[in-house]
Amino acid sequence: MNGVNVHNDGNRGSAWRLLAMPNARRTLAVFGAGVIALSVWSSHPTEGAAVPQLDTIRVGIFMNTSKYALNTATATFSSTGGMKVGMRLPSSVVPMFVSGSDETVRFTMDDYKPIVLETTDYLAATAVVKRLKALGGSGMMIGLNDARGKVYQISEGSYATAAAAGAAGDKWLKDGTIAGYAGKAAKADLMGPLHLESGMIFASKNEAVAAAQKLAASGIEAYAAIKQSGTAAGVYTVLLGSESDQAALSALGTKAQQAESGLSPTPTDPKSLYVLIRDDYTTAESVSKPPASLYSVPLTGAKLWLETTADTGIKLAERYGRSYRGAFEVSGLGNRMAVVNEVPFEQYISAVVGAEMPASWPAEALKAQAVAARTYALYQGFGFQIAHVVDTTLSQAYGGIGSEKAATIAAVEATQGEVAMYGGKVINTVFSSSAGGFTADAQEIWGSSFDYLKSVQSPDTSSENGLYKWYRVVTPNNLVGYIREDLLEDSGQKSAGGQAVLRVKSAGTKVRPIPLVQDTVPVVDTVNAGALVVSLEKVTQSNEMSWVRGTYSAAELLKLTQGKLSKPIAGPIRTLEISKQGPSGRPTEITANGQALSVKTPDAFRSAFGGLPSTLFKIDETARLTIAGSGGATTEKPADGSAMYILGGDGKKQELTAPNYFIVNGSGTVRAATKEPEFRFVGSGNGHGVGLSQYGARGLAGLGYDYKYIMQYYYKDAKIVKE
């Protein structure tokens, strides 16, 4: 970031804040969220430049943009102190209504949704909603009143077009999701964003709801709604229909005039915004429980604003039920719902520090994290179209009020306003969990060089404290895997190659593919008490400092890379080797079968191989080996599964046919090899490894270094500057 955003949140009492910068040019921008921001960009930054500040920061919780997509069909809010809900305009917030204490208020987009079921059977309706959720859908259960009495209408998802909604609805019907329930249609009906204006105006929501129910009883689809025009306060009205095409809307208008002689439906005013109100039983625990109010927000134009005075904040059910300080904005973006939390900046940093680093860690490490998090957020600018940052590690983890701890709040308060700068600019204070002993140079991760992001040693070993050791062993079935140390004991015997022979202590002991308990991953083997296994090596349980992934067959590895490379690997993988490395030892080029893998940046190697913890790794090609011959000559065995023979002491030649065999080198180290190509990744660190290492900060703080030293250690020649 090369300047400062000066922010006003729409006439809600925040003062303009302008920090002077030399040689600056000023531009005024109105962002899509109705947030006015004055950006001051320095064309010639100097060491004396003012420290950028934000009063509040906008955090994207759900968004649909080219940089970030996390979508939800609904957003469910509540607060112990109730919420004020209004329509947010560029200049002000127009009040709409006030929710009660702990009242559930739900929002969805007024878009296209397939109706997969209409039934008077509450239990049948709830079963379909649960079934949709189990299959990855998002069912919504709306209560209607018509000639049949109480009717429960189940819609699914949130779609920008009628075609997309229709295809989704047909899919749910076709796969039998709702088979056997009364009201099932052969083809899904659609709910759409087209409505007619009734012309009725009411003083309260209850009056509008009653009028809509009366029309519904006469066979006219009608809903209470809030109408907002210009800067005037919203009024309650009734809208007719929820159609997906103009023909259906026209037919509804004719039907309404015939049913109610005094009714003259007209098209909705394009200069006004309408928010429909429906009875939502999706979150009701039983038929006797009152429904929540569901507000359908237009895809464009409308921005609803929610705030509370309660210290407990606002709870958002769809985001793990977390509660947040500040306020929320609900709008449409990229044809989907956008939910943004606007929160006081320093309170945001307190929650980030608590989400990113355990509060039990040394205070100086927490302070370093606070400065890094504050600087990083300022560096991003308005990086996500209508938000500065998002709440995941794509920006930095943010868990709302639940992430705030006394120690993290103290760290933020102790460093309030402090940021890291280099050459007069706020720097990109990227950080990761563990550097694995050496941080990465930015060049070897992203292909871009920063003077302050260079490779340094990092004391990251504290993540291994108290963890079990694991033995990599050969089982009686000639299989190779890991057994935890407490499940083994020394038998006092040695193998023919001189390796320790261990005895299994418990019946049904699982031999795992990596040194970590993973109940969802198939085991390599199971051995019983008393069985003898040969120890190949002893390692620490996989953690942020050291880890193992694999072993993968050639076919499994090829499948992992599918869709992750700009140019797919041709044919089966026979060899996989690191051909170029950066300053920290991380690969900047990897070849498969002698051809360089096509990735956008070296950091993409992590996802290319199934989500490796870091790129600081070595590749164990189990089928490749070098054979020493007479006179010092060596032969490279091709990794193609070709036949191998050994010469016995009696001079007889014998082919190795087992899938696994074991080789002893000149120093007595045994290596597990395979006939067919297989691959293991043995690595260190967790994350991209650039900038501050969180475990490294913990290590330095434990050695007595303060937060400024820690920051300047990981960000070379940076200055810690305060307003």
XYZ file of C-alpha atoms in Angstrom:
723
model
C 0.000 0.000 0.000
C 1.362 3.424 -0.965
C -0.962 5.670 0.966
C -3.788 5.915 3.453
C -7.526 5.375 3.290
C -9.415 8.001 5.258
C -12.816 6.605 6.065
C -16.313 7.827 6.845
C -19.001 5.236 7.495
C -22.035 7.043 6.192
C -22.937 9.812 8.680
C -22.881 7.494 11.656
C -20.897 9.852 13.848
C -17.402 9.068 12.638
C -15.259 12.082 11.942
C -13.233 12.493 8.785
C -9.618 11.738 9.467
C -6.951 13.167 7.179
C -3.292 12.467 7.761
C -1.058 14.836 5.829
C 1.557 13.336 3.531
C 4.131 15.298 1.530
C 3.885 15.550 -2.254
C 0.489 13.873 -2.215
C -2.354 13.834 -4.687
C -5.887 13.266 -3.414
C -8.748 11.321 -4.953
C -12.285 10.834 -3.691
C -13.916 7.467 -4.272
C -17.351 6.113 -3.418
C -17.115 2.359 -3.043
C -19.913 -0.038 -3.905
C -20.841 -0.460 -0.258
C -21.732 3.191 0.123
C -18.547 3.773 2.094
C -16.856 7.023 1.224
C -13.100 6.867 1.425
C -10.539 9.571 0.798
C -7.326 8.013 -0.427
C -4.136 9.985 -0.014
C -1.339 8.540 -2.121
C 2.228 9.746 -1.776
C 4.061 9.996 -5.075
C 7.418 10.442 -3.319
C 7.340 8.566 0.029
C 9.923 9.591 2.589
C 11.073 8.302 5.961
C 9.080 11.143 7.487
C 5.798 10.075 5.925
C 2.822 9.852 8.256
C 1.779 6.471 9.565
C -1.372 5.233 7.785
C -4.408 4.802 10.025
C -7.891 3.350 9.798
C -10.706 4.123 12.213
C -12.687 1.111 11.045
C -11.930 -1.795 8.755
C -14.274 -3.722 6.475
C -13.886 -7.505 6.705
C -15.471 -9.702 4.043
C -17.180 -12.699 5.663
C -19.104 -13.956 2.620
C -18.244 -12.581 -0.818
C -18.162 -13.569 -4.471
C -15.296 -11.857 -6.295
C -12.507 -12.868 -8.656
C -10.071 -12.876 -5.712
C -12.241 -14.568 -3.116
C -15.394 -16.674 -3.226
C -17.145 -17.921 -0.101
C -20.883 -18.023 -0.624
C -24.002 -18.525 1.454
C -27.660 -18.534 0.435
C -28.759 -17.053 3.761
C -27.352 -14.956 6.582
C -28.863 -15.381 10.048
C -28.226 -12.667 12.653
C -29.178 -12.134 16.288
C -28.021 -10.051 19.236
C -28.760 -10.105 22.952
C -29.437 -6.377 22.772
C -31.498 -6.434 19.589
C -30.409 -4.836 16.320
C -31.178 -1.657 14.434
C -31.625 -2.494 10.757
C -31.565 0.168 8.087
C -30.936 0.826 4.419
C -27.429 2.133 3.948
C -27.040 5.018 1.514
C -23.830 6.852 0.553
C -24.767 9.728 2.842
C -26.705 8.095 5.666
C -28.486 5.047 7.032
C -32.269 5.118 6.666
C -33.921 3.233 9.572
C -36.108 0.241 8.660
C -36.890 -1.683 11.842
C -35.513 -2.772 15.232
C -35.280 -6.470 16.134
C -36.006 -7.778 19.608
C -33.492 -9.146 22.080
C -32.135 -12.463 20.754
C -34.623 -12.336 17.872
C -33.430 -14.239 14.815
C -33.398 -12.171 11.624
C -32.552 -13.859 8.332
C -31.577 -12.480 4.936
C -31.414 -13.936 1.455
C -31.126 -12.532 -2.042
C -34.275 -11.725 -3.990
C -33.094 -13.836 -6.891
C -34.048 -17.125 -8.533
C -34.614 -20.263 -6.462
C -36.105 -23.628 -7.417
C -39.139 -24.703 -5.398
C -38.610 -28.397 -4.794
C -41.604 -29.041 -2.538
C -44.869 -27.536 -1.293
C -46.638 -29.461 1.458
C -48.916 -28.996 4.442
C -46.905 -31.674 6.279
C -44.386 -29.925 8.578
C -42.365 -33.081 9.271
C -42.102 -33.911 5.572
C -40.909 -30.385 4.876
C -38.240 -30.445 7.589
C -37.041 -33.845 6.341
C -36.453 -32.391 2.871
C -34.552 -29.418 4.301
C -32.292 -31.801 6.232
C -31.835 -33.974 3.165
C -30.840 -31.006 1.027
C -28.292 -29.933 3.634
C -26.840 -33.448 3.850
C -26.358 -33.440 0.082
C -24.593 -30.065 0.076
C -27.597 -27.916 -0.786
C -29.129 -25.084 1.197
C -32.841 -25.619 1.724
C -35.103 -22.843 2.927
C -38.555 -23.511 4.429
C -41.078 -20.691 3.991
C -44.510 -20.677 5.587
C -47.427 -19.551 3.373
C -51.180 -19.254 3.911
C -53.619 -20.099 1.124
C -56.834 -22.046 0.603
C -55.080 -25.195 1.842
C -54.211 -23.534 5.152
C -50.570 -23.434 6.310
C -48.305 -24.506 3.462
C -44.556 -25.083 3.740
C -42.611 -24.180 0.628
C -39.068 -25.557 0.259
C -36.708 -23.666 -2.019
C -33.015 -24.305 -2.552
C -29.944 -22.149 -3.026
C -29.449 -18.779 -4.607
C -29.114 -18.359 -8.382
C -28.558 -15.357 -10.627
C -30.654 -16.652 -13.552
C -33.837 -18.618 -14.080
C -31.926 -21.133 -16.189
C -29.447 -21.871 -13.405
C -32.203 -22.202 -10.810
C -34.241 -24.450 -13.092
C -31.285 -26.753 -13.739
C -30.616 -27.010 -10.007
C -34.248 -27.745 -9.219
C -34.478 -30.428 -11.878
C -31.346 -32.021 -10.421
C -32.795 -32.238 -6.925
C -36.006 -33.758 -8.266
C -34.233 -36.158 -10.587
C -31.916 -37.649 -7.957
C -34.859 -38.526 -5.741
C -34.079 -36.087 -2.945
C -37.775 -35.476 -2.269
C -39.246 -38.651 -3.750
C -42.340 -39.875 -1.970
C -43.438 -36.550 -0.494
C -46.810 -35.040 -1.274
C -46.606 -32.052 -3.551
C -43.631 -33.285 -5.552
C -43.625 -31.841 -9.040
C -42.254 -33.459 -12.189
C -40.325 -30.267 -12.842
C -39.269 -27.673 -10.301
C -41.252 -24.443 -10.124
C -39.217 -21.283 -9.704
C -39.268 -18.397 -7.268
C -38.060 -15.202 -8.946
C -37.358 -11.498 -8.292
C -40.256 -10.110 -10.342
C -43.096 -8.528 -8.342
C -46.067 -6.222 -8.722
C -46.767 -3.217 -6.526
C -50.143 -3.369 -4.778
C -50.254 0.362 -4.063
C -51.021 -0.282 -0.370
C -49.080 1.628 2.296
C -49.105 0.657 5.985
C -47.782 2.125 9.210
C -46.432 -1.170 10.558
C -45.112 -4.537 9.550
C -48.026 -6.328 11.245
C -50.568 -4.409 9.162
C -48.720 -5.241 5.951
C -48.472 -8.918 6.929
C -52.205 -9.065 7.677
C -53.064 -7.497 4.303
C -50.773 -9.943 2.482
C -52.366 -12.909 4.283
C -55.844 -11.720 3.316
C -54.840 -11.576 -0.348
C -53.190 -15.000 -0.096
C -56.416 -16.481 1.296
C -58.192 -15.332 -1.870
C -55.619 -17.103 -4.022
C -53.239 -14.210 -4.763
C -49.581 -14.700 -3.893
C -48.683 -11.706 -1.743
C -45.944 -10.685 0.677
C -45.346 -7.850 3.110
C -42.425 -5.698 2.033
C -40.458 -2.574 2.896
C -40.273 0.054 0.177
C -37.516 2.639 0.235
C -37.244 5.569 -2.190
C -34.457 8.138 -2.266
C -33.422 9.289 1.196
C -36.911 8.957 2.688
C -37.563 6.455 5.432
C -38.867 3.096 4.267
C -42.589 2.325 4.370
C -44.438 -0.991 4.597
C -46.338 -2.195 1.567
C -47.532 -5.413 -0.085
C -45.962 -6.913 -3.193
C -47.686 -9.461 -5.383
C -45.977 -12.543 -6.734
C -42.453 -13.787 -6.879
C -42.162 -14.688 -10.527
C -39.315 -15.760 -12.763
C -40.604 -14.353 -16.077
C -42.733 -11.476 -17.352
C -45.465 -13.706 -18.767
C -46.159 -15.203 -15.341
C -46.077 -11.726 -13.798
C -48.659 -10.417 -16.283
C -50.890 -13.416 -15.667
C -50.674 -12.775 -11.929
C -51.725 -9.148 -12.427
C -54.819 -10.194 -14.374
C -55.712 -12.808 -11.767
C -55.285 -10.276 -8.939
C -57.618 -7.743 -10.593
C -60.253 -10.406 -11.114
C -60.032 -11.647 -7.523
C -59.963 -8.199 -5.880
C -61.966 -5.562 -7.720
C -60.308 -2.700 -5.875
C -56.784 -3.877 -6.650
C -54.811 -2.275 -9.491
C -51.368 -3.922 -9.564
C -48.575 -1.995 -11.252
C -44.937 -2.779 -12.041
C -42.556 -2.036 -9.176
C -40.929 1.395 -9.275
C -37.394 1.045 -10.721
C -36.273 4.017 -8.606
C -37.289 2.281 -5.375
C -35.826 -0.612 -3.443
C -38.063 -3.377 -2.129
C -37.257 -5.853 0.619
C -39.742 -8.739 0.865
C -40.661 -10.218 4.247
C -41.535 -13.900 4.587
C -42.121 -16.312 7.480
C -39.085 -18.601 7.655
C -39.377 -21.938 9.464
C -35.907 -23.172 8.446
C -34.437 -22.542 11.880
C -37.602 -23.226 13.911
C -37.210 -26.192 16.241
C -40.827 -27.345 15.915
C -44.104 -26.415 14.269
C -45.157 -24.666 17.482
C -42.176 -22.317 17.456
C -42.636 -18.894 15.833
C -40.917 -18.433 12.478
C -38.057 -16.047 11.868
C -38.521 -13.072 9.588
C -36.770 -13.611 6.267
C -35.862 -10.464 4.343
C -35.187 -10.857 0.618
C -32.656 -8.250 -0.532
C -32.370 -7.124 -4.185
C -29.230 -8.275 -5.960
C -28.327 -4.698 -6.889
C -28.698 -1.357 -5.182
C -29.746 -2.360 -1.678
C -27.290 -2.372 1.204
C -28.768 -3.284 4.557
C -27.005 -2.155 7.703
C -27.201 -3.968 11.071
C -25.832 -2.618 14.338
C -26.257 -3.165 18.063
C -25.271 -1.523 21.328
C -24.808 -4.889 23.073
C -21.295 -5.725 24.304
C -21.900 -9.276 23.081
C -22.013 -8.015 19.505
C -23.909 -9.553 16.604
C -24.005 -13.303 16.061
C -23.797 -14.737 12.526
C -25.028 -18.334 12.506
C -23.625 -19.264 9.094
C -20.062 -18.411 10.163
C -19.715 -21.031 12.908
C -22.109 -19.069 15.132
C -19.438 -16.468 15.846
C -20.238 -13.086 17.382
C -18.681 -9.886 16.093
C -18.140 -6.333 17.216
C -19.062 -3.417 15.002
C -21.796 -3.593 12.408
C -22.765 -5.705 9.398
C -23.624 -4.816 5.835
C -25.665 -7.212 3.662
C -25.774 -6.586 -0.079
C -25.479 -8.264 -3.458
C -22.117 -8.658 -5.171
C -21.221 -10.851 -8.131
C -24.811 -12.157 -8.221
C -24.466 -13.578 -4.704
C -24.924 -12.354 -1.167
C -22.124 -10.290 0.348
C -21.775 -10.044 4.132
C -19.242 -7.540 5.446
C -18.349 -6.844 9.076
C -17.306 -3.234 9.655
C -15.431 -3.089 12.951
C -13.194 -0.618 14.842
C -9.680 -1.225 13.538
C -7.873 -1.900 16.799
C -10.637 -4.276 17.951
C -10.193 -6.134 14.674
C -6.452 -6.464 15.386
C -7.177 -7.869 18.876
C -9.354 -10.574 17.332
C -6.764 -11.326 14.637
C -3.950 -11.765 17.161
C -6.141 -14.132 19.189
C -7.021 -16.147 16.082
C -3.465 -16.264 14.757
C -1.465 -16.937 17.923
C -2.257 -18.697 21.234
C -2.825 -16.201 24.039
C -0.590 -18.326 26.301
C 2.494 -17.478 24.234
C 5.037 -14.900 25.477
C 3.830 -11.300 25.510
C 6.595 -10.120 23.177
C 5.569 -12.670 20.544
C 1.954 -11.473 20.826
C 3.096 -7.866 20.437
C 5.094 -8.768 17.320
C 1.992 -10.471 15.917
C -0.064 -7.375 16.696
C 2.318 -5.072 14.806
C 2.533 -7.524 11.907
C -1.265 -7.907 11.719
C -1.868 -4.148 11.909
C 0.717 -3.424 9.229
C -0.530 -6.202 6.972
C -4.120 -4.921 7.114
C -3.041 -1.382 6.225
C -0.839 -2.654 3.395
C -3.831 -4.395 1.759
C -5.783 -1.193 1.176
C -9.254 -1.850 -0.208
C -8.144 -5.205 -1.541
C -11.475 -7.004 -1.983
C -13.742 -4.679 -3.947
C -16.051 -3.775 -1.049
C -13.777 -4.861 1.812
C -10.236 -4.256 2.951
C -9.634 -7.893 3.936
C -11.449 -11.224 4.338
C -11.694 -13.282 7.523
C -9.616 -16.272 6.380
C -5.880 -16.828 6.038
C -6.088 -15.473 2.491
C -5.791 -12.222 4.452
C -5.364 -13.141 8.122
C -7.523 -15.227 10.427
C -10.288 -13.269 12.167
C -12.712 -14.984 14.515
C -14.631 -12.062 15.994
C -15.229 -11.611 19.719
C -14.472 -15.256 20.517
C -10.863 -14.744 19.404
C -10.258 -11.879 21.807
C -8.285 -12.810 24.925
C -6.967 -10.627 27.731
C -3.377 -11.235 26.617
C -4.055 -10.433 22.962
C -5.955 -7.266 23.846
C -3.032 -6.209 26.063
C -0.578 -6.835 23.210
C -2.631 -4.677 20.859
C -2.994 -1.887 23.413
C 0.746 -1.952 24.184
C 1.568 -1.462 20.488
C -1.395 0.720 19.518
C -0.788 2.525 16.231
C 2.608 0.908 15.624
C 3.398 -0.370 12.139
C 6.438 -1.593 10.232
C 7.746 0.616 7.436
C 10.574 0.443 4.930
C 11.650 3.335 2.727
C 8.771 5.443 4.032
C 6.128 2.881 3.091
C 4.049 0.437 5.064
C 5.414 -3.006 4.220
C 3.820 -6.301 3.319
C 4.195 -8.055 6.687
C 3.274 -11.533 5.528
C 3.671 -14.245 8.146
C 3.191 -17.979 8.496
C 2.908 -20.569 11.236
C 6.407 -22.036 11.060
C 9.364 -21.432 8.777
C 10.755 -24.888 9.531
C 14.133 -23.508 10.621
C 14.666 -21.053 7.746
C 12.311 -18.378 6.433
C 11.886 -18.134 2.676
C 13.018 -15.355 0.412
C 9.899 -13.891 -1.232
C 11.500 -14.511 -4.619
C 11.580 -18.292 -4.118
C 7.911 -18.403 -3.128
C 6.112 -15.848 -5.282
C 8.733 -14.845 -7.832
C 8.805 -11.247 -6.545
C 11.679 -9.759 -4.585
C 11.338 -7.503 -1.529
C 14.397 -6.035 0.173
C 12.867 -6.683 3.601
C 11.688 -10.279 2.941
C 14.915 -12.283 2.919
C 15.780 -15.729 4.242
C 16.954 -15.959 7.876
C 17.348 -18.758 10.397
C 14.290 -19.246 12.582
C 13.986 -20.988 15.994
C 10.814 -22.945 15.259
C 11.369 -26.168 17.213
C 9.008 -25.364 20.092
C 6.150 -26.912 18.107
C 7.784 -30.295 18.805
C 7.760 -29.921 22.585
C 5.947 -32.776 24.294
C 5.115 -34.673 21.114
C 5.498 -38.429 20.755
C 8.315 -39.974 18.775
C 7.380 -42.476 16.097
C 9.349 -45.383 14.661
C 9.355 -46.074 10.960
C 9.334 -49.860 10.852
C 9.182 -52.923 8.635
C 6.365 -55.257 9.663
C 6.358 -59.077 9.434
C 4.331 -58.643 6.218
C 7.257 -56.727 4.690
C 5.275 -53.455 4.762
C 6.666 -50.087 5.843
C 4.911 -47.575 8.096
C 4.967 -45.776 11.442
C 4.157 -46.933 15.002
C 4.086 -44.565 17.992
C 6.865 -45.108 20.526
C 4.603 -45.962 23.479
C 3.257 -48.962 21.562
C 6.716 -50.554 21.167
C 9.535 -51.878 23.333
C 13.096 -52.963 22.592
C 13.375 -56.732 22.110
C 17.165 -56.660 22.578
C 17.618 -58.176 19.127
C 19.218 -56.799 15.959
C 18.358 -57.412 12.325
C 20.868 -58.863 9.885
C 21.701 -55.294 8.876
C 22.246 -54.206 12.484
C 18.929 -52.392 13.020
C 17.044 -52.559 16.309
C 14.227 -55.094 16.461
C 11.239 -53.820 18.432
C 8.383 -55.750 19.997
C 4.757 -54.631 19.656
C 3.080 -54.193 23.053
C -0.635 -54.019 22.192
C -3.028 -56.144 20.193
C -4.341 -54.619 16.973
C -1.622 -51.970 16.789
C -2.071 -49.840 13.683
C 0.842 -49.151 11.363
C 0.206 -45.723 9.852
C 1.446 -44.170 6.593
C 2.812 -41.054 8.340
C 3.810 -40.364 11.960
C 0.407 -39.026 12.951
C -2.925 -40.478 14.014
C -5.367 -39.982 11.137
C -8.490 -42.060 11.618
C -9.823 -41.123 8.177
C -6.718 -42.439 6.376
C -6.302 -46.196 5.730
C -3.576 -47.873 7.776
C -0.618 -49.644 6.158
C -0.891 -52.763 8.322
C -2.142 -54.044 11.678
C 0.128 -56.055 13.983
C -0.587 -57.944 17.187
C 1.083 -57.948 20.582
C 4.428 -59.740 20.548
C 5.082 -59.187 16.852
C 8.624 -58.117 15.979
C 9.284 -55.164 13.695
C 12.551 -53.725 12.391
C 13.261 -50.047 13.111
C 14.407 -47.940 10.139
C 14.374 -44.513 11.836
C 12.880 -42.568 14.734
C 11.150 -39.241 14.055
C 8.972 -36.705 15.847
C 5.230 -36.803 15.297
C 4.291 -34.679 12.274
C 3.813 -31.076 13.379
C 4.413 -27.503 12.252
C 8.196 -27.998 12.369
C 8.617 -31.392 10.712
C 6.257 -33.594 8.738
C 5.897 -36.479 6.300
C 3.368 -36.936 3.477
C 2.947 -40.007 1.282
C 3.894 -42.592 0.291
C 2.143 -42.029 -3.068
C 2.164 -44.400 -6.006
C 2.909 -42.895 -9.410
C -0.785 -43.009 -10.296
C -1.843 -41.374 -7.004
C 0.693 -38.602 -7.413
C -0.385 -37.939 -10.989
C -4.003 -37.668 -9.837
C -3.029 -35.134 -7.152
C -1.543 -32.851 -9.797
C -4.564 -32.918 -12.102
C -5.986 -29.444 -12.565
C -3.132 -27.915 -10.534
C -0.609 -27.448 -13.354
C -0.947 -25.198 -16.403
C 0.510 -28.042 -18.462
C -0.381 -31.573 -17.328
C 2.295 -34.206 -16.834
C 2.401 -36.510 -19.846
C 2.226 -40.190 -18.982
C 2.969 -41.933 -15.700
C 5.401 -40.274 -13.282
C 8.664 -42.194 -13.165
C 10.907 -39.558 -11.590
C 10.231 -36.459 -9.507
C 13.165 -34.334 -8.405
C 14.014 -30.849 -7.215
C 16.069 -29.276 -10.003
C 16.458 -25.718 -8.638
C 16.390 -24.293 -5.105
C 16.137 -20.866 -3.521
C 18.245 -19.374 -0.694
C 16.361 -21.277 2.030
C 16.519 -24.613 0.219
C 12.942 -24.497 -1.004
C 12.411 -25.707 -4.579
C 11.963 -23.109 -7.292
C 11.773 -25.814 -9.978
C 10.681 -29.444 -9.854
C 10.894 -31.832 -12.782
C 8.755 -34.875 -13.478
C 10.239 -37.318 -15.961
C 12.865 -34.668 -16.679
C 10.360 -31.924 -17.592
C 9.854 -28.837 -15.398
C 6.407 -28.639 -13.797
C 4.387 -25.652 -14.985
C 3.252 -23.645 -11.948
C 2.507 -19.947 -11.677
C 4.792 -19.512 -8.659
C 6.842 -21.989 -6.606
C 4.372 -21.731 -3.714
C 1.898 -23.589 -5.937
C 3.937 -26.782 -5.443
C 2.094 -27.117 -2.119
C -1.323 -27.466 -3.733
C 0.027 -29.366 -6.746
C 0.963 -32.291 -4.499
C -2.219 -32.471 -2.469
C -1.787 -29.614 -0.002
C 1.702 -30.013 1.450
C 2.265 -27.989 4.650
C 5.168 -26.062 3.094
C 7.617 -26.130 0.191
C 10.628 -26.802 2.409
C 10.831 -30.515 1.623
C 12.857 -33.331 0.128
C 11.443 -35.925 -2.232
C 12.109 -39.577 -1.474
C 11.923 -41.416 -4.806
C 11.741 -44.922 -3.440
C 12.374 -46.704 -6.761
C 15.526 -44.760 -7.643
C 18.907 -45.906 -6.400
C 22.542 -45.852 -7.326
C 24.391 -49.191 -7.284
C 28.113 -49.287 -6.541
C 30.038 -51.686 -8.730
C 33.622 -52.884 -8.875
C 36.378 -50.351 -9.287
C 34.233 -47.509 -7.914
C 31.851 -47.521 -10.871
C 28.207 -46.661 -10.196
C 25.007 -47.505 -12.016
C 21.731 -45.607 -11.792
C 18.780 -47.999 -11.595
C 15.926 -46.590 -13.715
C 12.675 -45.985 -11.860
C 10.648 -48.008 -14.305
C 9.923 -51.162 -12.352
C 12.455 -53.131 -14.386
C 13.797 -56.399 -13.045
C 16.515 -56.395 -10.379
C 18.802 -59.241 -9.377
C 21.097 -59.875 -6.427
C 24.186 -62.052 -6.413
C 24.446 -64.368 -3.417
C 27.550 -65.594 -1.667
C 27.238 -68.819 -3.579
C 27.486 -66.946 -6.863
C 23.852 -67.577 -7.782
C 21.682 -64.801 -9.189
C 18.150 -64.230 -7.814
C 15.481 -61.775 -9.015
C 13.942 -59.397 -6.458
C 10.187 -59.852 -6.865
C 8.837 -58.330 -3.637
C 7.310 -54.828 -3.924
C 9.545 -53.595 -1.052
C 13.193 -54.261 -0.395
C 15.844 -52.691 1.816
C 19.283 -51.349 1.023
C 22.190 -50.754 3.376
C 24.671 -48.053 2.382
C 28.326 -47.846 3.362
C 27.553 -46.157 6.690
C 25.031 -48.807 7.702
C 21.900 -46.726 7.097
C 18.978 -48.743 5.794
C 16.747 -47.293 3.092
C 13.309 -48.652 2.223
C 13.045 -49.034 -1.534
C 10.295 -50.154 -3.885
C 10.280 -51.920 -7.221
C 7.649 -49.606 -8.708
C 8.002 -45.794 -8.486
C 6.626 -44.347 -5.264
C 7.167 -40.941 -3.661
C 7.371 -39.461 -0.165
C 7.643 -35.813 0.853
C 9.686 -35.231 4.001
C 9.550 -31.589 4.997
C 9.733 -28.785 7.526
C 7.560 -25.787 8.321
C 3.941 -24.843 7.870
C 2.821 -22.131 5.463
C 4.626 -20.152 2.794
C 7.497 -19.375 5.180
C 7.993 -15.726 4.130
C 8.380 -12.989 6.748
C 7.604 -13.551 10.407
C 7.444 -17.143 11.601
C 4.956 -17.374 14.455
C 6.765 -20.254 16.127
C 10.011 -18.420 15.488
C 8.624 -15.329 17.227
C 7.725 -17.546 20.149
C 11.249 -18.928 20.176
C 12.903 -15.501 20.074
C 10.590 -14.159 22.777
C 11.530 -17.144 24.936
C 15.170 -16.168 24.507
C 14.439 -12.692 25.881
C 14.102 -10.628 22.694
C 11.414 -7.927 22.545
C 8.815 -7.472 19.838
C 10.686 -4.735 17.974
C 13.754 -6.939 17.671
C 11.561 -9.823 16.504
C 9.906 -7.670 13.837
C 13.199 -6.266 12.582
C 14.754 -9.738 12.590
C 12.129 -11.132 10.225
C 11.611 -7.933 8.198
C 15.126 -6.815 7.327
C 15.876 -3.130 7.998
C 12.206 -2.309 8.710
C 11.414 0.511 11.108
C 8.714 0.241 13.762
C 6.901 3.573 13.566
C 4.072 5.013 15.655
C 1.692 7.834 14.845
